[in-house]
């Protein structure tokens, strides 16, 4: 009788066995996923490092070519004319007082919904026409590599599932832009500055930059820049304003 009782106690219910087996499978799958993710991260780190080196070389070569061309032009008694800019950075500097509804709509299309918001924009006929309409409310110019890098590293936020997510991890960028070959922050900077084939995707991923009020303040928001004010095109001088607002 005692042996029969012992055998009855030793029998493990089927549900417990199934649960145990299921847990083991889950643990195994989880371990495999973690190992795969770890391997991918290691491969990505190497790839990102190589790409960053390639971009640095590319930027340095461009800088040297520019210096060389300027020297050659000077020696031949001429002038070097910079190629037409492909990229603009626009900052909204005025509120909504006395604003025409069409102007307000254009500012919404440009994603400049708040004062001191900033966005990158590709130069083409359509964008130039839009800027002419909203010129009294914005200031814009041609950002350099230093400005773009500082903006994205310091104030860069991405749009992930319609949410504003800080760019603290390359995984955030890869999740949205990985299908376009943009897997890290240096890829994103390169796509923006070169106005590459996936510029629109990269730019739409970037949330409009929320800048601070410029240190030292603005001169006269209602006047054009060439009249001693702040509105309109300030070309390369936009970089100095970005430093004051970043």
XYZ file of C-alpha atoms in Angstrom:
246
model
C 0.000 0.000 0.000
C 2.835 2.387 0.852
C 4.524 1.792 -2.536
C 1.284 2.564 -4.425
C 0.926 5.854 -2.536
C 4.519 6.816 -3.369
C 3.911 6.095 -7.091
C 0.736 8.222 -7.017
C 2.642 11.126 -5.465
C 5.503 10.815 -8.022
C 3.147 11.265 -11.027
C 3.476 14.806 -12.422
C 0.303 16.278 -13.983
C 0.374 16.696 -17.787
C -0.399 20.444 -17.581
C 2.737 20.987 -15.441
C 4.881 19.058 -17.941
C 3.481 21.098 -20.821
C 4.111 24.361 -18.968
C 7.671 23.294 -18.146
C 8.316 22.395 -21.787
C 6.813 25.692 -22.987
C 8.969 27.701 -20.574
C 12.089 25.889 -21.745
C 11.222 26.671 -25.384
C 10.630 30.345 -24.533
C 13.955 30.586 -22.712
C 15.730 28.935 -25.628
C 14.085 31.305 -28.165
C 14.836 34.327 -25.998
C 18.503 33.324 -25.693
C 18.741 32.836 -29.485
C 17.181 36.257 -30.099
C 19.551 37.933 -27.623
C 22.585 36.244 -29.211
C 21.413 37.276 -32.712
C 20.841 40.892 -31.553
C 24.281 40.980 -29.890
C 25.954 39.713 -33.083
C 24.045 42.254 -35.207
C 25.050 45.113 -32.883
C 28.706 44.095 -33.142
C 28.489 43.982 -36.957
C 26.681 47.341 -37.043
C 29.354 48.954 -34.847
C 32.066 47.959 -37.330
C 29.962 49.141 -40.288
C 29.112 52.475 -38.599
C 32.782 53.107 -37.788
C 33.801 52.440 -41.413
C 31.049 54.705 -42.750
C 31.988 57.508 -40.339
C 35.622 57.308 -41.511
C 34.477 57.397 -45.160
C 32.286 60.470 -44.534
C 35.082 62.339 -42.712
C 37.412 61.669 -45.661
C 34.711 62.831 -48.098
C 34.119 66.108 -46.174
C 37.878 66.798 -45.937
C 38.367 66.140 -49.661
C 35.531 68.547 -50.482
C 37.109 71.219 -48.262
C 40.518 70.761 -49.893
C 38.992 70.879 -53.392
C 37.242 74.139 -52.517
C 40.487 75.703 -51.245
C 42.354 74.483 -54.352
C 39.749 75.878 -56.759
C 39.735 79.250 -54.973
C 43.540 79.451 -55.161
C 43.562 78.517 -58.838
C 40.935 81.184 -59.581
C 42.933 83.792 -57.645
C 46.171 82.925 -59.474
C 44.452 83.225 -62.856
C 43.066 86.647 -61.842
C 39.461 85.472 -61.609
C 36.897 84.658 -58.944
C 35.612 81.336 -57.726
C 31.810 81.251 -57.630
C 30.382 78.786 -55.119
C 27.934 76.230 -56.585
C 24.250 76.942 -55.997
C 23.114 75.776 -52.564
C 20.924 72.663 -52.430
C 19.937 72.892 -48.765
C 18.236 75.541 -46.621
C 17.599 75.813 -42.902
C 14.491 77.830 -42.031
C 13.649 79.311 -38.616
C 10.286 80.831 -37.759
C 10.770 84.164 -35.959
C 7.234 85.622 -35.735
C 3.877 84.607 -34.277
C 0.391 84.554 -35.847
C -0.668 88.204 -35.469
C -2.075 89.748 -38.693
C -1.257 86.591 -40.666
C -3.048 85.723 -43.902
C -4.699 82.243 -43.827
C -2.678 81.149 -46.879
C 0.566 82.174 -45.158
C -0.468 80.208 -42.062
C -1.185 77.154 -44.221
C 2.263 77.371 -45.891
C 3.945 77.560 -42.473
C 2.002 74.424 -41.455
C 3.160 72.667 -44.634
C 6.735 73.651 -43.788
C 6.132 72.180 -40.273
C 6.880 75.571 -38.680
C 3.940 75.622 -36.269
C 5.701 77.376 -33.363
C 7.997 80.365 -33.012
C 11.729 79.424 -33.114
C 10.984 76.095 -34.803
C 13.550 75.144 -37.461
C 13.519 72.712 -40.392
C 15.763 71.670 -43.294
C 14.437 72.173 -46.807
C 15.584 71.140 -50.274
C 16.006 74.073 -52.683
C 13.678 73.858 -55.682
C 11.187 76.113 -57.477
C 8.229 75.080 -55.283
C 10.032 75.708 -51.973
C 11.425 79.062 -53.190
C 7.885 80.201 -54.130
C 6.588 79.117 -50.713
C 9.389 80.968 -48.937
C 8.637 84.188 -50.832
C 5.111 84.064 -49.405
C 6.195 83.493 -45.773
C 9.429 85.528 -45.866
C 8.277 88.179 -43.313
C 7.720 85.405 -40.733
C 10.909 83.362 -41.192
C 14.640 83.690 -41.610
C 16.679 81.198 -43.598
C 20.074 80.481 -45.109
C 22.579 77.821 -46.105
C 23.730 75.684 -43.142
C 27.250 74.229 -43.059
C 28.339 70.792 -41.830
C 29.145 72.072 -38.309
C 25.649 73.575 -37.893
C 23.874 70.449 -39.189
C 25.916 68.166 -36.961
C 25.380 70.318 -33.846
C 21.631 70.595 -34.472
C 21.112 66.853 -34.942
C 23.396 65.784 -32.080
C 22.094 68.356 -29.590
C 18.437 68.879 -30.551
C 17.688 65.923 -32.836
C 14.414 64.068 -32.280
C 12.932 61.436 -34.551
C 9.339 60.644 -35.479
C 8.637 57.015 -34.478
C 4.980 55.925 -34.652
C 3.980 59.630 -34.589
C 5.893 60.099 -31.324
C 8.820 62.453 -30.616
C 11.751 60.221 -29.659
C 15.260 61.576 -28.802
C 18.063 60.311 -31.046
C 20.066 58.759 -28.206
C 20.450 55.377 -29.931
C 21.233 54.390 -33.527
C 18.563 51.664 -33.196
C 15.878 54.419 -33.301
C 17.198 55.592 -36.696
C 17.642 52.050 -38.051
C 14.100 51.097 -37.038
C 12.584 53.778 -39.319
C 15.235 54.454 -41.982
C 17.121 51.127 -42.080
C 15.311 50.129 -45.295
C 16.895 53.167 -47.013
C 20.424 52.290 -45.869
C 20.448 54.900 -43.067
C 21.391 53.053 -39.870
C 23.201 55.639 -37.727
C 23.318 59.344 -36.930
C 26.301 59.941 -39.259
C 24.304 58.400 -42.145
C 21.475 60.803 -41.316
C 23.809 63.839 -41.270
C 25.372 62.737 -44.583
C 21.949 62.303 -46.233
C 20.872 65.790 -45.079
C 24.044 67.693 -46.057
C 24.388 66.014 -49.469
C 20.594 66.214 -50.124
C 20.777 62.554 -51.135
C 18.134 60.398 -52.863
C 16.407 59.645 -49.529
C 16.557 63.252 -48.250
C 12.753 63.587 -48.029
C 12.440 60.393 -45.946
C 15.319 61.439 -43.658
C 14.000 64.999 -43.272
C 10.439 63.841 -42.509
C 11.858 61.485 -39.877
C 13.489 64.452 -38.118
C 11.069 66.277 -35.830
C 11.158 70.108 -36.323
C 13.983 71.519 -34.180
C 12.794 73.437 -31.106
C 15.415 76.168 -30.742
C 15.956 78.603 -27.896
C 15.485 82.363 -28.230
C 18.760 83.733 -29.677
C 21.276 84.950 -27.101
C 21.512 88.715 -27.523
C 18.008 88.785 -29.005
C 16.798 89.708 -32.492
C 17.272 93.166 -34.027
C 13.969 93.927 -35.766
C 11.709 91.022 -36.688
C 9.466 93.046 -39.000
C 12.298 94.266 -41.246
C 14.204 92.262 -43.871
C 17.751 91.171 -43.104
C 19.221 93.433 -45.808
C 17.414 96.399 -44.181
C 19.051 95.689 -40.841
C 16.247 93.444 -39.585
C 15.967 89.669 -39.167
C 13.482 88.263 -41.692
C 14.375 86.722 -45.062
C 17.476 85.192 -46.585
C 20.720 85.655 -44.647
C 22.702 83.069 -46.700
C 25.763 81.812 -44.766
C 25.043 84.140 -41.810
C 22.358 81.641 -40.727
C 25.170 79.564 -39.154
C 25.952 82.356 -36.687
C 22.254 82.567 -35.727
C 22.067 78.771 -35.253
C 25.033 78.979 -32.809
C 23.146 81.609 -30.798
C 19.930 79.586 -30.724
C 21.273 76.037 -30.265
